[in-house]
Short mmCIF file of C-alpha atoms in Angstrom, two decimals:
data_model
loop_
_atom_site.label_atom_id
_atom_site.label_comp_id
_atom_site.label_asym_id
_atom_site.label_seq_id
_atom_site.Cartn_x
_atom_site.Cartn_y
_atom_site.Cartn_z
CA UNK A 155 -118.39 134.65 -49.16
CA UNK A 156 -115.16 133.21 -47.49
CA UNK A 157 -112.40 132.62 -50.59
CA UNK A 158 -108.83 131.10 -49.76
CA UNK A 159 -106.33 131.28 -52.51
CA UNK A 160 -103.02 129.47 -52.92
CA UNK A 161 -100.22 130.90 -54.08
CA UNK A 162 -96.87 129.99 -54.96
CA UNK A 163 -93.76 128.24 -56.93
CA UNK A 164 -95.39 125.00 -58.86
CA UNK A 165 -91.56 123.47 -59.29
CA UNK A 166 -88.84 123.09 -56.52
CA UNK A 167 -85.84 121.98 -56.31
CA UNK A 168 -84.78 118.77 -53.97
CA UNK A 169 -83.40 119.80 -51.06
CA UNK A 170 -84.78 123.32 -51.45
CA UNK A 171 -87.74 124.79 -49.02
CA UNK A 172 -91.19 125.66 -49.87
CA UNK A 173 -93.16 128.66 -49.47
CA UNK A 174 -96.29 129.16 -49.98
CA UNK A 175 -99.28 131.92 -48.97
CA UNK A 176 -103.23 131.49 -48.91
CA UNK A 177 -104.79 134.74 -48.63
CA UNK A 178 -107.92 134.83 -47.65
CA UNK A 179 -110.68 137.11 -48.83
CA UNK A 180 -114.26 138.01 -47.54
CA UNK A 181 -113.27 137.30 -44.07
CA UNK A 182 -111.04 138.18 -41.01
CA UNK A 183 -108.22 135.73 -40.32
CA UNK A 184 -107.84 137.82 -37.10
CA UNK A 185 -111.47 136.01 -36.24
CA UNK A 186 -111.03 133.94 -32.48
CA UNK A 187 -113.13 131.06 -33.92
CA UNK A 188 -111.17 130.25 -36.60
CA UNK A 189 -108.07 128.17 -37.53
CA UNK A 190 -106.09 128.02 -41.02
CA UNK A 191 -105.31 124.90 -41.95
CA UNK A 192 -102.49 123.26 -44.49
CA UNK A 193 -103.63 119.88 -46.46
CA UNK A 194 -101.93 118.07 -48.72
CA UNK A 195 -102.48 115.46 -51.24
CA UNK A 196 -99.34 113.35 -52.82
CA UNK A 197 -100.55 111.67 -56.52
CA UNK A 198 -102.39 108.78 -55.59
CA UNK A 199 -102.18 108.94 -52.00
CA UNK A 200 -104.81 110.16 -49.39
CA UNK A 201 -104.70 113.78 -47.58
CA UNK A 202 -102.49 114.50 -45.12
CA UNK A 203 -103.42 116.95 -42.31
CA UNK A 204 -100.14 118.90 -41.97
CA UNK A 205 -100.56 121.40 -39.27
CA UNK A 206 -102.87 124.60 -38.16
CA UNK A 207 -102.17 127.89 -36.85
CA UNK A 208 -104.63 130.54 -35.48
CA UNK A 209 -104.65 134.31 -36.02
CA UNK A 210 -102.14 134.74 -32.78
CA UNK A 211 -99.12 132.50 -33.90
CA UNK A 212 -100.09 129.29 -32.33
CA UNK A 213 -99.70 126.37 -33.82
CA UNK A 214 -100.02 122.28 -34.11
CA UNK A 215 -98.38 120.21 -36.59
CA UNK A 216 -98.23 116.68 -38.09
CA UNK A 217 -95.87 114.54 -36.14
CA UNK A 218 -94.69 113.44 -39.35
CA UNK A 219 -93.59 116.83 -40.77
CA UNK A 220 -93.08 118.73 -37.40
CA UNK A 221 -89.48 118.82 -38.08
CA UNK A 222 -89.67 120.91 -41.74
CA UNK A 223 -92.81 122.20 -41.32
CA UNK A 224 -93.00 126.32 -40.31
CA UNK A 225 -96.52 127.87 -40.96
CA UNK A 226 -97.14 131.86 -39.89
CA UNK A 227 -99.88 133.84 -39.95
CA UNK A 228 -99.87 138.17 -41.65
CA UNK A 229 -102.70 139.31 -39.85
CA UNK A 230 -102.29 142.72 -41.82
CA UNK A 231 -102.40 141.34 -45.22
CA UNK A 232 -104.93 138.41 -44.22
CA UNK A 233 -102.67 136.06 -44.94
CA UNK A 234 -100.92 132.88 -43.12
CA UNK A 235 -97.92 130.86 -44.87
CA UNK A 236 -96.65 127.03 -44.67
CA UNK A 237 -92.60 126.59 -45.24
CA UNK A 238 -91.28 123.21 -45.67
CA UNK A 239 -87.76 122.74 -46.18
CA UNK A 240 -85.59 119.88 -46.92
CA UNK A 241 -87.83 118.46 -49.68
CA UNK A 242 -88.09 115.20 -51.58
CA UNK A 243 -89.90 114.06 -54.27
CA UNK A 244 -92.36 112.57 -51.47
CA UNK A 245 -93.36 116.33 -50.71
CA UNK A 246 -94.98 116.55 -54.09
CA UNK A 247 -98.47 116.90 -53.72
CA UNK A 248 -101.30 119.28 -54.29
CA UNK A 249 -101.47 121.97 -51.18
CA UNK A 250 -104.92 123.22 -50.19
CA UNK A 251 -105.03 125.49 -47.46
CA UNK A 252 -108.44 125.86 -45.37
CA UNK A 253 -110.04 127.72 -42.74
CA UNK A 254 -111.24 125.42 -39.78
CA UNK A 255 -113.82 126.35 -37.03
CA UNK A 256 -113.10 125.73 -33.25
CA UNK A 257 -114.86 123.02 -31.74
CA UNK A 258 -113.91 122.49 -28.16
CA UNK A 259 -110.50 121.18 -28.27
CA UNK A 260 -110.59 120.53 -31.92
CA UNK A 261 -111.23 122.07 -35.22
CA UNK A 262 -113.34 121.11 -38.18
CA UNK A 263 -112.34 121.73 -41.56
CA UNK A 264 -115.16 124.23 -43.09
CA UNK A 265 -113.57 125.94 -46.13
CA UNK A 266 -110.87 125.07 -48.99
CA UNK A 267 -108.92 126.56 -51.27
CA UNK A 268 -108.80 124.94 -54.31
CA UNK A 269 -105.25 123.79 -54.11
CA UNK A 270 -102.11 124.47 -56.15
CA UNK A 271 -99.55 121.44 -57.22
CA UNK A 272 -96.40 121.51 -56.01
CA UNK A 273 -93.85 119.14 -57.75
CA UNK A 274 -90.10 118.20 -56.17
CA UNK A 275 -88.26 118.18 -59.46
CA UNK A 276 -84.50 118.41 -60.38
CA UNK B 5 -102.34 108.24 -35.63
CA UNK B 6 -105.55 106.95 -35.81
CA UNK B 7 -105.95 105.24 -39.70
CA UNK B 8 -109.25 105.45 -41.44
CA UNK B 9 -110.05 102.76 -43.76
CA UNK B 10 -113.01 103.68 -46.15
CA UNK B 11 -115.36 100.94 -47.69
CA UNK B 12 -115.87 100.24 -50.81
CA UNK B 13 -113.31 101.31 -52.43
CA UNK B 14 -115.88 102.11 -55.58
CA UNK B 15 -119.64 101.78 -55.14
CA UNK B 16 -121.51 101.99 -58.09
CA UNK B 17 -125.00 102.56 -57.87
CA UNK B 18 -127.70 104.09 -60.03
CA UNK B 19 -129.94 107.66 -59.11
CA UNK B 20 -132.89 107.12 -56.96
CA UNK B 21 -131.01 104.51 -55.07
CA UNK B 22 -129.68 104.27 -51.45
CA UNK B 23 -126.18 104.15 -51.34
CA UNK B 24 -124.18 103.32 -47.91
CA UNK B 25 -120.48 104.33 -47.15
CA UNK B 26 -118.38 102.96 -44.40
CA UNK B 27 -115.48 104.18 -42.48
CA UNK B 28 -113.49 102.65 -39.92
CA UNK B 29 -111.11 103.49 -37.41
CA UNK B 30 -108.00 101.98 -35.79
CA UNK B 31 -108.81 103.78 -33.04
CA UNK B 32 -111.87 104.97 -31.32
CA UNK B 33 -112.58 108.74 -32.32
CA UNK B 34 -112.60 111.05 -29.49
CA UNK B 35 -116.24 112.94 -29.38
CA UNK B 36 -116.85 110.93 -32.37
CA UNK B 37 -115.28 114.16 -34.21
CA UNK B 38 -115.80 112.82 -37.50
CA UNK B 39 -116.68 114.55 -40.73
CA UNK B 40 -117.74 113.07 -44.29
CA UNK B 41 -116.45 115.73 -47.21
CA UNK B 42 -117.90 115.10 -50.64
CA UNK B 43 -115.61 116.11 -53.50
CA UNK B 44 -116.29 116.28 -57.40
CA UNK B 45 -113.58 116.29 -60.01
CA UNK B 46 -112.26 119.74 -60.21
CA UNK B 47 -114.01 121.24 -57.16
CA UNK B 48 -112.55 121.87 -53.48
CA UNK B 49 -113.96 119.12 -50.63
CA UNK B 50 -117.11 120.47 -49.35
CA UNK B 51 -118.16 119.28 -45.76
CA UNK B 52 -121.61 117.32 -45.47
CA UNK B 53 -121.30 116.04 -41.92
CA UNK B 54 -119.61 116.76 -39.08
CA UNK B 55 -119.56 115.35 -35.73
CA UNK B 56 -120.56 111.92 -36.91
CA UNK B 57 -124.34 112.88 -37.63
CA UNK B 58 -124.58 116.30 -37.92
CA UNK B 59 -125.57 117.67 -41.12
CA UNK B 60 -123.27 120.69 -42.31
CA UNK B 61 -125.30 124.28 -43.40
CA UNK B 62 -127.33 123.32 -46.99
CA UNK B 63 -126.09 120.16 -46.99
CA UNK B 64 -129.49 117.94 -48.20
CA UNK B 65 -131.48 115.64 -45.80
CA UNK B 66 -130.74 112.59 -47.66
CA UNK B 67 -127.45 112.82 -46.50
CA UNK B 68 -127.15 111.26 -42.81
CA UNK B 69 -124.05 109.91 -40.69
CA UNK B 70 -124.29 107.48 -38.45
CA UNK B 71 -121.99 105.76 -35.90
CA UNK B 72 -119.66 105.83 -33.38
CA UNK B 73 -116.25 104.86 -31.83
CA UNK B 74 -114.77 103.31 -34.54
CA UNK B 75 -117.45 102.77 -36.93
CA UNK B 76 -119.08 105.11 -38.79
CA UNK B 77 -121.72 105.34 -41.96
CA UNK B 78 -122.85 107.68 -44.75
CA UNK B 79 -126.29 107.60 -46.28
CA UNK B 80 -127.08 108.93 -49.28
CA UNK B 81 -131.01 108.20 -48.80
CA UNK B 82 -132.12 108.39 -53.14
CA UNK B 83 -128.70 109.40 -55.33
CA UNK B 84 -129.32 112.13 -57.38
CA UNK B 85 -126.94 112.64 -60.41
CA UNK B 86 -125.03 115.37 -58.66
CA UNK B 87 -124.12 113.20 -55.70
CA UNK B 88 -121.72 110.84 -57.72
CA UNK B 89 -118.53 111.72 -55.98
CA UNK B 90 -115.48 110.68 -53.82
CA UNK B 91 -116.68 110.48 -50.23
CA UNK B 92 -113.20 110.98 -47.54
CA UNK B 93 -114.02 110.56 -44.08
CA UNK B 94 -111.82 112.75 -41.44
CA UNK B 95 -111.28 112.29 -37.92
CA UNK B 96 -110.81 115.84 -35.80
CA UNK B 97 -110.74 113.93 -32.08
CA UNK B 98 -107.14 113.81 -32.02
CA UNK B 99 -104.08 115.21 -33.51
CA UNK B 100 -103.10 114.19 -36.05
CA UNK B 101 -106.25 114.87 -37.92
CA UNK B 102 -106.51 112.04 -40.51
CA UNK B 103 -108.36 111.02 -43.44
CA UNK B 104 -109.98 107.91 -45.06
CA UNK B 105 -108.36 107.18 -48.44
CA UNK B 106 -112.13 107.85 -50.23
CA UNK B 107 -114.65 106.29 -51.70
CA UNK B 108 -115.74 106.90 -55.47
CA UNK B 109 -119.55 107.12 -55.94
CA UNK B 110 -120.46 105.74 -60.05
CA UNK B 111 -123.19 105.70 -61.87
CA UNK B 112 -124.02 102.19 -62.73
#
């Protein structure tokens, strides 16, 4: 059974960048018919698609965040990572990441992690 | 982006009845790529229909989607007491993907 598992810092710093992993266990992230996906939900807010990356390197992000957003893909440790930088208390949210299957031109969210919170704190 | 405005913003209904969930687009969905996720407090979203009317793998049969272009439904067909939720809606037809802001499913 597919698991995806966030990891990472639950406090940053304004200003600072984020990193965070999802590791994914009881499947291939090298799979062709898959995409791995980072959501995000700010306190009170709805989610926010922020971008998706396949097993290769390519990638598609939010509009909105395309200018902080970096994600990458470790095919050896079946892993793939989002980096946001310049953050702002408006970045605090809880971060799922989530495997999404290939339809056509698109992708459908399948699978979720359960999501870690992530607060922008001095 | 495309905004997706769910409705009600609370429904509260009691098991055995029908409940009805709407979303609604500012834009009309391309492929009517849109997906109702069901999500309990504490637990991850879990997909129940994709496509607009397509039910996902062991999702039940009371659960249908209906709709298209900018107008879309989910049926709960009798509630059971594990199907009071928050219902988001999600649009996949165009990047970027976007959600509805939920609805919450009571018991009455």
């Amino acid at each position: 059974q597919l698991q995806l598992q966030e990891s990472g810092p639950g406090l940053v710093k304004p200003s600072e960048t984020l990193s965070l992993t999802c590791t994914v266990s009881g499947g291939s992230i090298s799979s062709g018919n898959y995409w791995w996906t980072w959501v995000r939900r700010p306190p009170g807010q709805r989610l926010e698609w922020i971008g998706i990356i396949n097993y290769s390197g390519r990638t598609y992000y939010n509009p909105s965040l395309k200018s902080r957003v970096v994600m990458s893909v470790d095919t050896s440790e079946n892993q793939f990572s989002l980096n946001l930088r310049s953050l702002t208390a408006a970045d605090t949210a809880v971060y799922y990441c989530a495997r999404a299957v290939q339809v056509t031109a698109s992708s459908l969210i399948e699978d979720w992690g359960q999501g870690t919170l992530v607060t922008v704190s001095s | 982006e495309n905004v997706l405005t769910q409705s009600p913003g609370t429904l509260s209904l009691s098991p055995g009845e029908r409940a009805t969930l709407s979303c609604r687009a500012s834009q009309s969905i391309s492929n009517n790529y849109l997906a109702w996720y069901q999500q309990k407090p504490g637990q991850v979203p879990r997909l129940l229909i994709y496509g607009a009317s397509s039910r996902a793998t062991g999702i039940p049969v009371r659960f249908s989607g209906s709709g298209s272009g900018t107008d879309f439904i989910l049926t709960i067909g009798r509630l059971e007491p594990e199907d009071f939720a928050v219902y988001y809606c999600q649009q996949y037809g165009d990047s970027p993907y976007t959600f509805g802001q939920g609805t919450k499913l009571e018991i009455k």
